Amino acid sequence: MKLSSIGIKEKKKVEVIGLELPIFKGNEKINLSELIAQYPIKDGDVIVIAETLVSKLEGGVVDRDKIIPSQKAIELAKKTGKDPKVVQVILDEAKEIVKVGKNFIITETKHGFVCANSGVDESNVYGGIKVLPRDPDKSAEKIRKEIEKLTGKKIGVIISDSVGRPFRKGAVGIAIGVSGIIALWDRKGEKDLFGRDLKTTEVAIADELASMANVVMGEADEGIPVVIIRGSRVPFGQGNGKDLIRPKEEDVFR
Amino acid sequence: MKLSSIGIKEKKKVEVIGLELPIFKGNEKINLSELIAQYPIKDGDVIVIAETLVSKLEGGVVDRDKIIPSQKAIELAKKTGKDPKVVQVILDEAKEIVKVGKNFIITETKHGFVCANSGVDESNVYGGIKVLPRDPDKSAEKIRKEIEKLTGKKIGVIISDSVGRPFRKGAVGIAIGVSGIIALWDRKGEKDLFGRDLKTTEVAIADELASMANVVMGEADEGIPVVIIRGSRVPFGQGNGKDLIRPKEEDVFR
């Protein structure tokens, strides 16, 4: 659509569609891919799914009665004001404790994510403690292949989480599992409008898509745990959530 | 749209519309608000504008011939392999140097943003060195008020940048200037699906909207420097880009 002689025009339009699903308590035997495939999926759609939903349906809710806090968990619970049982699960999920403060425990999870409480969470689950999916890339791949088989369409799948960050306040959506699309978009060698090298050569496109979906989800799983991103023209390829993890030894802030 | 008896249905749809503008070299006398207001804006639209475009039209391109690198800039240029004139501008823009390495300088800018090279950039400008807008919140407010006056619609405006981050690879879009909408969405006191407190109580909604726009922009200013987000239902209010800056004394990673 050409708007005037000065040359402003619509160049690209992306749709972000939030899907409402039934509310699950956790550990139900439901095939999520079959549920999502009921929606009229199109080629090139990127489907973003809140990690809470994926984990719940993968049996990621730990029964409180089965947790016996260790001495270390009890001490850390005192120090942080947290529930010792929750702290035990945080420790079980952690590869390394990064920072501990008055009311927070920042860890590196066994997957390699640096986040608060190892991503362990009591909200949006019923009467248990929810951990992150065991292998979010594998979950994303499984769901992508199932939906592609059911619909005959070529899609991307992202499993998203919300995390806090240094330097800036508030949580944002990130991609912890990715399949079918590029996660880290390397644009080295591309040129700017005047033929110079681009300033930003590596774009965390899967994280941006996760944030995009989060705007529609609100708090992940609050009735809209699945979002379809249509028309983004993100490069398809063998991306992984792991591609977005900065190794400790390359991180000047660790 | 009710899709089946299992209960998957479309609940919310957001449109993200990328606008192509003429290419500016820098420091042109153009009224950006008049240009954007040619587009049929609707009530509730959030307009995201790449900082490069805003800065260019505010005279933010520094003439290389006028820069005389100080001794400190020359030394830092040697250490980092950067152009001494660029380093001088980085230092001029910085409140504090946060980290220096083989090919990077991370600073806190005078605005308070922690980012590479004080946000100073030679790409997408013609023959000069571009700095961040002087006061992105003020720029956002000015543009919002002008567009609202021209169109009679109530809107939000975000001025966005792309930045790298600790722990994770790749750059993502963030909001450096905000007007008309909430930037940091405090959801304390809200409940989850089962009546428990929400895990994430502060959402950096303006950063998520900036990342959302970035998916459509690609590299900011690469022909799509303005993005309209329609239907997001983000709370309107007196938000600022400054609301998203975590003060140094509250940041456990500084």
Coordinates of C-alpha atoms in Angstrom, one line a residue:
Chain A
M1 CA 0.0 0.0 0.0
K2 CA 1.6 3.2 -1.2
L3 CA 0.5 6.0 1.1
S4 CA 1.9 9.1 -0.4
S5 CA 4.6 10.7 -2.5
I6 CA 7.0 10.9 0.4
G7 CA 7.2 7.2 0.3
I8 CA 5.8 5.7 3.5
K9 CA 4.4 2.2 2.8
E10 CA 3.4 -1.0 4.4
K11 CA 6.1 -3.5 3.8
K12 CA 5.5 -6.5 6.0
K13 CA 2.7 -7.7 8.3
V14 CA 3.0 -10.4 11.0
E15 CA 0.1 -11.8 12.9
V16 CA 0.4 -13.1 16.5
I17 CA -2.5 -15.3 17.4
G18 CA -3.1 -16.4 21.0
L19 CA -4.8 -19.8 21.6
E20 CA -6.8 -20.6 24.7
L21 CA -6.5 -24.2 25.9
P22 CA -8.2 -26.1 28.7
I23 CA -6.5 -25.5 32.1
F24 CA -4.4 -28.5 33.1
K25 CA -3.4 -29.2 36.7
G26 CA -0.3 -31.1 35.8
N27 CA 0.9 -34.5 34.7
E28 CA -2.3 -35.1 32.6
K29 CA -2.1 -37.6 29.8
I30 CA -2.9 -35.2 26.9
N31 CA -1.2 -35.0 23.5
L32 CA -0.5 -31.3 23.1
S33 CA 0.4 -31.6 19.4
E34 CA -3.0 -33.0 18.6
L35 CA -4.6 -30.2 20.5
I36 CA -2.6 -27.5 18.7
A37 CA -3.1 -29.2 15.3
Q38 CA -6.8 -28.5 15.5
Y39 CA -6.0 -24.9 14.7
P40 CA -5.7 -24.2 11.0
I41 CA -1.8 -24.1 10.9
K42 CA -0.1 -22.6 7.8
D43 CA 3.3 -23.2 6.2
G44 CA 5.9 -20.9 7.9
D45 CA 4.0 -20.6 11.2
V46 CA 6.1 -20.4 14.3
I47 CA 4.3 -21.9 17.3
V48 CA 5.4 -20.7 20.7
I49 CA 4.5 -22.8 23.7
A50 CA 4.9 -21.7 27.3
E51 CA 7.3 -24.1 29.1
T52 CA 4.9 -24.4 32.0
L53 CA 2.4 -26.2 29.7
V54 CA 5.0 -28.4 28.2
S55 CA 6.5 -29.4 31.5
K56 CA 3.1 -30.0 33.1
L57 CA 2.1 -32.5 30.4
E58 CA 5.6 -34.1 30.5
G59 CA 5.1 -35.0 34.2
G60 CA 7.3 -32.1 35.4
V61 CA 5.3 -31.4 38.5
V62 CA 7.1 -32.8 41.6
D63 CA 4.9 -34.1 44.5
R64 CA 5.7 -32.0 47.6
D65 CA 5.2 -35.0 49.9
K66 CA 8.1 -36.8 48.2
I67 CA 10.7 -34.1 48.8
I68 CA 13.0 -34.4 51.8
P69 CA 15.1 -31.2 52.1
S70 CA 18.8 -31.7 52.7
Q71 CA 20.9 -29.8 55.3
K72 CA 22.1 -27.5 52.5
A73 CA 18.6 -26.8 51.3
I74 CA 17.5 -26.0 54.9
E75 CA 20.4 -23.6 55.3
L76 CA 19.8 -21.9 52.0
A77 CA 16.0 -21.7 52.8
K78 CA 16.9 -19.8 56.0
K79 CA 19.2 -17.5 54.2
T80 CA 16.7 -16.6 51.4
G81 CA 13.4 -16.9 53.2
K82 CA 12.2 -19.7 50.8
D83 CA 10.4 -23.0 51.5
P84 CA 13.1 -25.7 52.1
K85 CA 11.2 -28.1 49.8
V86 CA 11.3 -25.6 47.0
V87 CA 15.0 -25.0 47.6
Q88 CA 15.7 -28.7 47.5
V89 CA 14.1 -28.8 44.0
I90 CA 16.1 -25.7 43.0
L91 CA 19.3 -27.4 44.0
D92 CA 18.3 -30.7 42.3
E93 CA 17.8 -28.7 39.0
A94 CA 21.1 -26.7 39.3
K95 CA 24.5 -27.3 37.9
E96 CA 25.9 -24.3 39.7
I97 CA 24.7 -21.6 42.2
V98 CA 25.5 -18.2 40.5
K99 CA 24.3 -15.7 43.2
V100 CA 22.3 -15.9 46.4
G101 CA 20.7 -13.0 48.1
K102 CA 18.0 -12.1 50.7
N103 CA 15.1 -13.4 48.6
F104 CA 16.7 -14.9 45.5
I105 CA 18.8 -17.8 44.3
I106 CA 20.2 -17.4 40.8
T107 CA 21.5 -20.7 39.4
E108 CA 22.8 -22.2 36.2
T109 CA 20.4 -25.1 35.4
K110 CA 21.6 -28.4 34.2
H111 CA 20.5 -27.2 30.7
G112 CA 22.8 -24.2 31.0
F113 CA 20.2 -21.5 31.6
V114 CA 21.1 -18.8 34.1
C115 CA 17.9 -17.9 35.8
A116 CA 16.2 -17.4 39.2
N117 CA 15.3 -20.5 41.2
S118 CA 16.5 -22.9 38.4
G119 CA 13.2 -22.1 36.7
V120 CA 11.4 -23.9 39.5
D121 CA 7.9 -22.6 40.0
E122 CA 4.8 -23.1 42.1
S123 CA 2.4 -20.9 40.2
N124 CA 0.0 -22.2 37.5
V125 CA 0.4 -25.7 38.8
Y126 CA -1.9 -27.4 41.3
G127 CA -0.4 -28.5 44.5
G128 CA 3.1 -29.3 43.4
I129 CA 6.4 -27.8 42.4
K130 CA 7.1 -27.5 38.6
V131 CA 10.5 -27.8 37.1
L132 CA 11.6 -26.8 33.5
P133 CA 11.1 -29.4 30.8
R134 CA 13.9 -32.0 30.9
D135 CA 15.2 -31.3 27.4
P136 CA 13.3 -28.3 25.8
D137 CA 15.0 -28.7 22.4
K138 CA 13.9 -32.4 22.3
S139 CA 10.4 -31.4 23.4
A140 CA 10.3 -28.7 20.7
E141 CA 11.4 -31.2 18.0
K142 CA 8.9 -33.8 19.0
I143 CA 6.0 -31.4 19.0
R144 CA 7.2 -29.9 15.6
K145 CA 7.4 -33.3 14.0
E146 CA 4.0 -34.4 15.3
I147 CA 2.3 -31.2 14.2
E148 CA 4.0 -31.3 10.8
K149 CA 2.8 -34.9 10.4
L150 CA -0.8 -34.1 11.5
T151 CA -1.1 -30.9 9.3
G152 CA 1.3 -31.5 6.4
K153 CA 2.7 -27.9 7.0
K154 CA 6.3 -26.9 7.6
I155 CA 6.6 -25.0 10.9
G156 CA 8.9 -23.8 13.7
V157 CA 8.4 -24.5 17.4
I158 CA 9.7 -22.5 20.3
I159 CA 9.3 -23.4 24.0
S160 CA 9.4 -20.2 25.9
D161 CA 10.1 -19.0 29.5
S162 CA 10.1 -15.6 31.3
V163 CA 13.3 -14.6 33.0
G164 CA 14.8 -11.6 34.7
R165 CA 18.2 -10.1 33.6
P166 CA 21.1 -8.0 34.7
F167 CA 21.1 -4.2 34.0
R168 CA 17.3 -4.1 33.2
K169 CA 14.2 -4.4 35.3
G170 CA 11.4 -6.8 34.6
A171 CA 11.1 -10.2 33.0
V172 CA 11.1 -10.9 29.3
G173 CA 10.3 -14.0 27.2
I174 CA 13.2 -16.2 26.0
A175 CA 13.4 -19.4 23.9
I176 CA 14.6 -22.4 25.9
G177 CA 13.7 -24.9 23.3
V178 CA 13.7 -24.4 19.5
S179 CA 13.1 -26.6 16.5
G180 CA 12.6 -26.0 12.8
I181 CA 14.0 -22.4 12.7
I182 CA 17.2 -20.6 13.3
A183 CA 17.6 -19.6 16.9
L184 CA 20.7 -17.4 16.6
W185 CA 20.7 -15.5 13.3
D186 CA 24.3 -14.8 12.2
R187 CA 24.2 -11.9 9.8
K188 CA 28.0 -11.4 9.5
G189 CA 28.9 -10.3 6.0
E190 CA 25.5 -8.6 5.4
K191 CA 25.6 -4.9 4.6
D192 CA 23.7 -1.9 5.9
L193 CA 21.8 0.7 3.8
F194 CA 25.0 2.3 2.7
G195 CA 27.1 -0.8 2.1
R196 CA 28.8 -0.9 5.5
D197 CA 29.0 -3.9 7.9
L198 CA 25.9 -4.2 10.1
K199 CA 26.4 -3.2 13.7
T200 CA 24.4 -6.1 15.0
T201 CA 25.7 -9.3 13.5
E202 CA 24.1 -11.9 15.7
V203 CA 20.4 -11.6 16.4
A204 CA 18.7 -13.8 19.1
I205 CA 15.7 -14.1 16.8
A206 CA 14.2 -17.0 18.8
D207 CA 14.3 -14.9 22.0
E208 CA 12.7 -12.0 20.2
L209 CA 9.9 -14.4 18.9
A210 CA 9.4 -15.6 22.5
S211 CA 9.1 -12.0 23.7
M212 CA 6.7 -11.4 20.9
A213 CA 4.5 -14.3 22.0
N214 CA 4.8 -13.2 25.6
V215 CA 3.0 -9.9 24.8
V216 CA 0.0 -12.0 23.8
M217 CA 0.4 -14.7 26.5
G218 CA 0.7 -12.2 29.3
E219 CA 2.0 -14.3 32.2
A220 CA 2.8 -17.6 30.5
D221 CA 0.0 -20.1 30.8
E222 CA -2.5 -17.6 32.0
G223 CA -5.1 -19.0 29.7
I224 CA -3.0 -18.3 26.6
P225 CA -0.1 -20.8 26.7
V226 CA 0.2 -21.3 22.9
V227 CA 0.8 -18.5 20.4
I228 CA 1.0 -18.8 16.6
I229 CA 3.3 -16.3 14.8
R230 CA 2.3 -16.0 11.2
G231 CA 4.2 -14.3 8.4
S232 CA 7.5 -13.6 10.3
R233 CA 9.6 -15.1 7.5
V234 CA 12.2 -16.2 10.0
P235 CA 14.8 -18.5 8.4
F236 CA 14.0 -22.1 8.7
G237 CA 16.9 -24.4 9.7
Q238 CA 18.3 -26.5 12.4
G239 CA 18.3 -24.1 15.3
N240 CA 18.4 -25.1 19.0
G241 CA 17.6 -23.3 22.2
K242 CA 21.1 -24.3 23.2
D243 CA 22.5 -22.0 20.5
L244 CA 21.5 -19.0 22.6
I245 CA 23.3 -20.0 25.8
R246 CA 26.5 -18.0 26.2
P247 CA 29.2 -20.3 27.7
K248 CA 30.4 -19.3 31.1
E249 CA 34.0 -18.9 29.9
E250 CA 32.9 -16.4 27.1
D251 CA 30.8 -14.4 29.5
V252 CA 32.5 -11.3 31.0
F253 CA 29.8 -10.9 33.6
R254 CA 30.3 -14.3 35.2
Chain B
M1 CA -13.6 -19.2 17.0
K2 CA -14.4 -22.4 18.8
L3 CA -12.4 -25.2 17.2
S4 CA -13.6 -28.3 18.9
S5 CA -15.1 -29.9 21.9
I6 CA -11.7 -30.2 23.6
G7 CA -11.7 -26.4 23.9
I8 CA -8.9 -24.9 21.8
K9 CA -9.9 -21.4 20.6
E10 CA -8.5 -18.2 19.2
K11 CA -8.5 -15.7 22.1
K12 CA -6.4 -12.7 21.0
K13 CA -4.8 -11.5 17.8
V14 CA -2.1 -8.9 17.5
E15 CA -0.9 -7.4 14.2
V16 CA 2.6 -6.2 13.7
I17 CA 2.9 -3.9 10.7
G18 CA 6.3 -2.8 9.3
L19 CA 6.5 0.5 7.5
E20 CA 9.0 1.4 4.9
L21 CA 10.3 4.9 4.9
P22 CA 12.7 6.8 2.6
I23 CA 16.4 6.3 3.5
F24 CA 17.9 9.2 5.4
K25 CA 21.6 9.9 5.5
G26 CA 21.4 11.8 8.8
N27 CA 20.6 15.2 10.2
E28 CA 17.9 15.8 7.5
K29 CA 15.1 18.3 8.3
I30 CA 12.1 16.0 8.2
N31 CA 9.2 15.8 10.6
L32 CA 9.0 12.1 11.4
S33 CA 5.6 12.4 13.1
E34 CA 4.0 13.8 10.0
L35 CA 5.5 11.0 8.0
I36 CA 4.2 8.3 10.3
A37 CA 0.8 10.0 10.6
Q38 CA 0.2 9.3 6.9
Y39 CA -0.4 5.7 7.9
P40 CA -4.0 5.0 9.1
I41 CA -3.3 4.9 12.8
K42 CA -5.9 3.4 15.2
D43 CA -6.7 4.0 18.8
G44 CA -4.5 1.7 21.0
D45 CA -1.7 1.3 18.4
V46 CA 1.8 1.2 19.8
I47 CA 4.4 2.7 17.4
V48 CA 7.9 1.4 17.7
I49 CA 10.6 3.5 16.1
A50 CA 14.3 2.4 15.7
E51 CA 16.6 4.8 17.6
T52 CA 18.8 5.1 14.6
L53 CA 16.0 6.9 12.7
V54 CA 15.1 9.1 15.6
S55 CA 18.7 10.1 16.3
K56 CA 19.5 10.7 12.6
L57 CA 16.6 13.2 12.3
E58 CA 17.6 14.8 15.6
G59 CA 21.0 15.7 14.4
G60 CA 22.7 12.8 16.2
V61 CA 25.3 12.1 13.6
V62 CA 28.7 13.4 14.6
D63 CA 31.0 14.7 11.8
R64 CA 34.2 12.6 11.9
D65 CA 36.3 15.7 10.9
K66 CA 35.4 17.4 14.1
I67 CA 36.5 14.7 16.5
I68 CA 40.0 15.0 18.1
P69 CA 40.7 11.8 20.1
S70 CA 42.1 12.3 23.6
Q71 CA 45.1 10.4 25.0
K72 CA 42.6 8.1 26.8
A73 CA 40.7 7.4 23.6
I74 CA 43.9 6.6 21.7
E75 CA 45.0 4.1 24.4
L76 CA 41.6 2.5 24.6
A77 CA 41.6 2.3 20.8
K78 CA 44.9 0.4 20.9
K79 CA 43.6 -2.0 23.6
T80 CA 40.4 -2.8 21.7
G81 CA 41.4 -2.5 18.1
K82 CA 38.8 0.3 17.5
D83 CA 39.0 3.6 15.6
P84 CA 40.3 6.3 18.1
K85 CA 37.6 8.7 16.8
V86 CA 34.9 6.2 17.5
V87 CA 36.3 5.6 20.9
Q88 CA 36.3 9.3 21.7
V89 CA 32.6 9.5 20.9
I90 CA 32.0 6.3 23.0
L91 CA 33.8 8.0 26.0
D92 CA 31.9 11.3 25.4
E93 CA 28.6 9.3 25.7
A94 CA 29.6 7.3 28.7
K95 CA 28.9 7.9 32.4
E96 CA 31.1 4.9 33.3
I97 CA 33.2 2.2 31.6
V98 CA 31.7 -1.2 32.8
K99 CA 34.0 -3.7 31.0
V100 CA 36.8 -3.5 28.4
G101 CA 38.0 -6.4 26.4
K102 CA 39.9 -7.3 23.2
N103 CA 37.3 -6.0 20.8
F104 CA 34.6 -4.5 23.0
I105 CA 33.9 -1.6 25.3
I106 CA 30.8 -2.0 27.5
T107 CA 29.7 1.3 29.1
E108 CA 26.9 2.8 31.1
T109 CA 25.7 5.7 29.0
K110 CA 24.7 9.0 30.4
H111 CA 21.1 7.9 30.1
G112 CA 21.9 4.9 32.3
F113 CA 21.8 2.1 29.6
V114 CA 24.5 -0.6 30.0
C115 CA 25.5 -1.5 26.4
A116 CA 28.3 -2.0 24.0
N117 CA 30.1 1.2 22.7
S118 CA 27.7 3.5 24.5
G119 CA 25.2 2.7 21.6
V120 CA 27.6 4.6 19.2
D121 CA 27.3 3.2 15.7
E122 CA 28.7 3.8 12.2
S123 CA 26.2 1.5 10.3
N124 CA 23.1 2.8 8.6
V125 CA 24.4 6.4 8.7
Y126 CA 26.3 8.1 5.9
G127 CA 29.9 9.2 6.7
G128 CA 29.5 10.0 10.3
I129 CA 29.3 8.5 13.8
K130 CA 25.8 8.1 15.3
V131 CA 25.0 8.5 19.0
L132 CA 21.8 7.5 20.8
P133 CA 19.0 10.1 21.0
R134 CA 19.8 12.7 23.7
D135 CA 16.7 12.0 25.7
P136 CA 14.7 9.0 24.2
D137 CA 11.8 9.4 26.6
K138 CA 11.4 13.1 25.6
S139 CA 11.7 12.1 21.9
A140 CA 9.0 9.4 22.4
E141 CA 6.7 11.9 24.2
K142 CA 7.1 14.6 21.5
I143 CA 6.4 12.1 18.7
R144 CA 3.4 10.6 20.5
K145 CA 1.9 14.0 21.2
E146 CA 2.4 15.1 17.6
I147 CA 0.9 12.0 16.1
E148 CA -2.0 12.1 18.5
K149 CA -2.7 15.7 17.5
L150 CA -2.4 14.9 13.7
T151 CA -4.6 11.7 13.9
G152 CA -6.9 12.3 16.9
K153 CA -6.0 8.7 18.1
K154 CA -4.6 7.7 21.5
I155 CA -1.3 5.8 21.0
G156 CA 1.8 4.6 22.6
V157 CA 5.3 5.3 21.3
I158 CA 8.5 3.2 21.9
I159 CA 12.0 4.1 20.7
S160 CA 13.9 0.9 20.4
D161 CA 17.5 -0.3 20.2
S162 CA 19.2 -3.7 19.8
V163 CA 21.6 -4.8 22.6
G164 CA 23.6 -7.8 23.6
R165 CA 23.3 -9.3 27.2
P166 CA 25.0 -11.4 29.8
F167 CA 24.3 -15.2 29.9
R168 CA 22.7 -15.3 26.4
K169 CA 24.1 -14.9 22.9
G170 CA 22.7 -12.5 20.3
A171 CA 21.1 -9.1 20.4
V172 CA 17.5 -8.4 21.2
G173 CA 15.3 -5.3 20.9
I174 CA 14.8 -3.1 24.0
A175 CA 12.9 0.0 24.7
I176 CA 15.1 3.1 25.4
G177 CA 12.3 5.6 25.2
V178 CA 8.6 5.1 26.0
S179 CA 5.5 7.3 26.1
G180 CA 1.8 6.7 26.5
I181 CA 2.0 3.2 27.8
I182 CA 3.3 1.3 30.9
A183 CA 7.0 0.3 30.4
L184 CA 7.4 -1.9 33.5
W185 CA 4.2 -3.8 34.2
D186 CA 3.8 -4.5 37.9
R187 CA 1.5 -7.5 38.4
K188 CA 2.0 -7.9 42.1
G189 CA -1.2 -9.1 43.8
E190 CA -2.5 -10.8 40.6
K191 CA -3.3 -14.5 40.9
D192 CA -2.5 -17.5 38.7
L193 CA -4.9 -20.0 37.3
F194 CA -5.3 -21.6 40.7
G195 CA -5.4 -18.5 42.8
R196 CA -1.7 -18.4 43.8
D197 CA 0.6 -15.5 43.5
L198 CA 2.1 -15.1 40.0
K199 CA 5.7 -16.2 39.5
T200 CA 6.6 -13.2 37.4
T201 CA 5.4 -10.0 39.0
E202 CA 7.2 -7.4 37.0
V203 CA 7.1 -7.7 33.2
A204 CA 9.3 -5.6 31.0
I205 CA 6.4 -5.1 28.6
A206 CA 8.0 -2.3 26.6
D207 CA 11.2 -4.4 26.0
E208 CA 9.0 -7.2 24.8
L209 CA 7.1 -4.9 22.4
A210 CA 10.5 -3.6 21.2
S211 CA 11.7 -7.3 20.5
M212 CA 8.3 -7.9 18.9
A213 CA 8.9 -5.0 16.5
N214 CA 12.5 -6.1 15.9
V215 CA 11.3 -9.3 14.4
V216 CA 9.7 -7.2 11.7
M217 CA 12.4 -4.6 11.4
G218 CA 15.2 -7.1 11.1
E219 CA 18.4 -5.0 11.7
A220 CA 16.9 -1.8 12.9
D221 CA 16.6 0.8 10.2
E222 CA 17.1 -1.7 7.3
G223 CA 14.3 -0.2 5.4
I224 CA 11.7 -0.9 8.1
P225 CA 12.5 1.6 10.9
V226 CA 8.9 2.0 12.1
V227 CA 6.5 -0.8 13.2
I228 CA 2.9 -0.5 14.3
I229 CA 1.7 -3.0 16.9
R230 CA -2.1 -3.2 16.8
G231 CA -4.3 -5.0 19.3
S232 CA -1.8 -5.6 22.0
R233 CA -4.1 -4.1 24.7
V234 CA -1.0 -3.0 26.7
P235 CA -2.0 -0.8 29.6
F236 CA -1.9 2.9 28.7
G237 CA -0.2 5.1 31.3
Q238 CA 2.8 7.2 32.1
G239 CA 5.6 4.8 31.4
N240 CA 9.2 5.8 30.7
G241 CA 12.2 4.0 29.2
K242 CA 13.9 4.9 32.4
D243 CA 11.6 2.7 34.4
L244 CA 13.4 -0.3 32.9
I245 CA 16.9 0.6 34.0
R246 CA 18.0 -1.4 37.0
P247 CA 20.1 1.0 39.2
K248 CA 23.7 -0.1 39.7
E249 CA 23.3 -0.5 43.5
E250 CA 20.4 -3.0 43.0
D251 CA 22.2 -5.0 40.3
V252 CA 24.0 -8.1 41.7
F253 CA 25.9 -8.5 38.4
R254 CA 27.6 -5.1 38.7

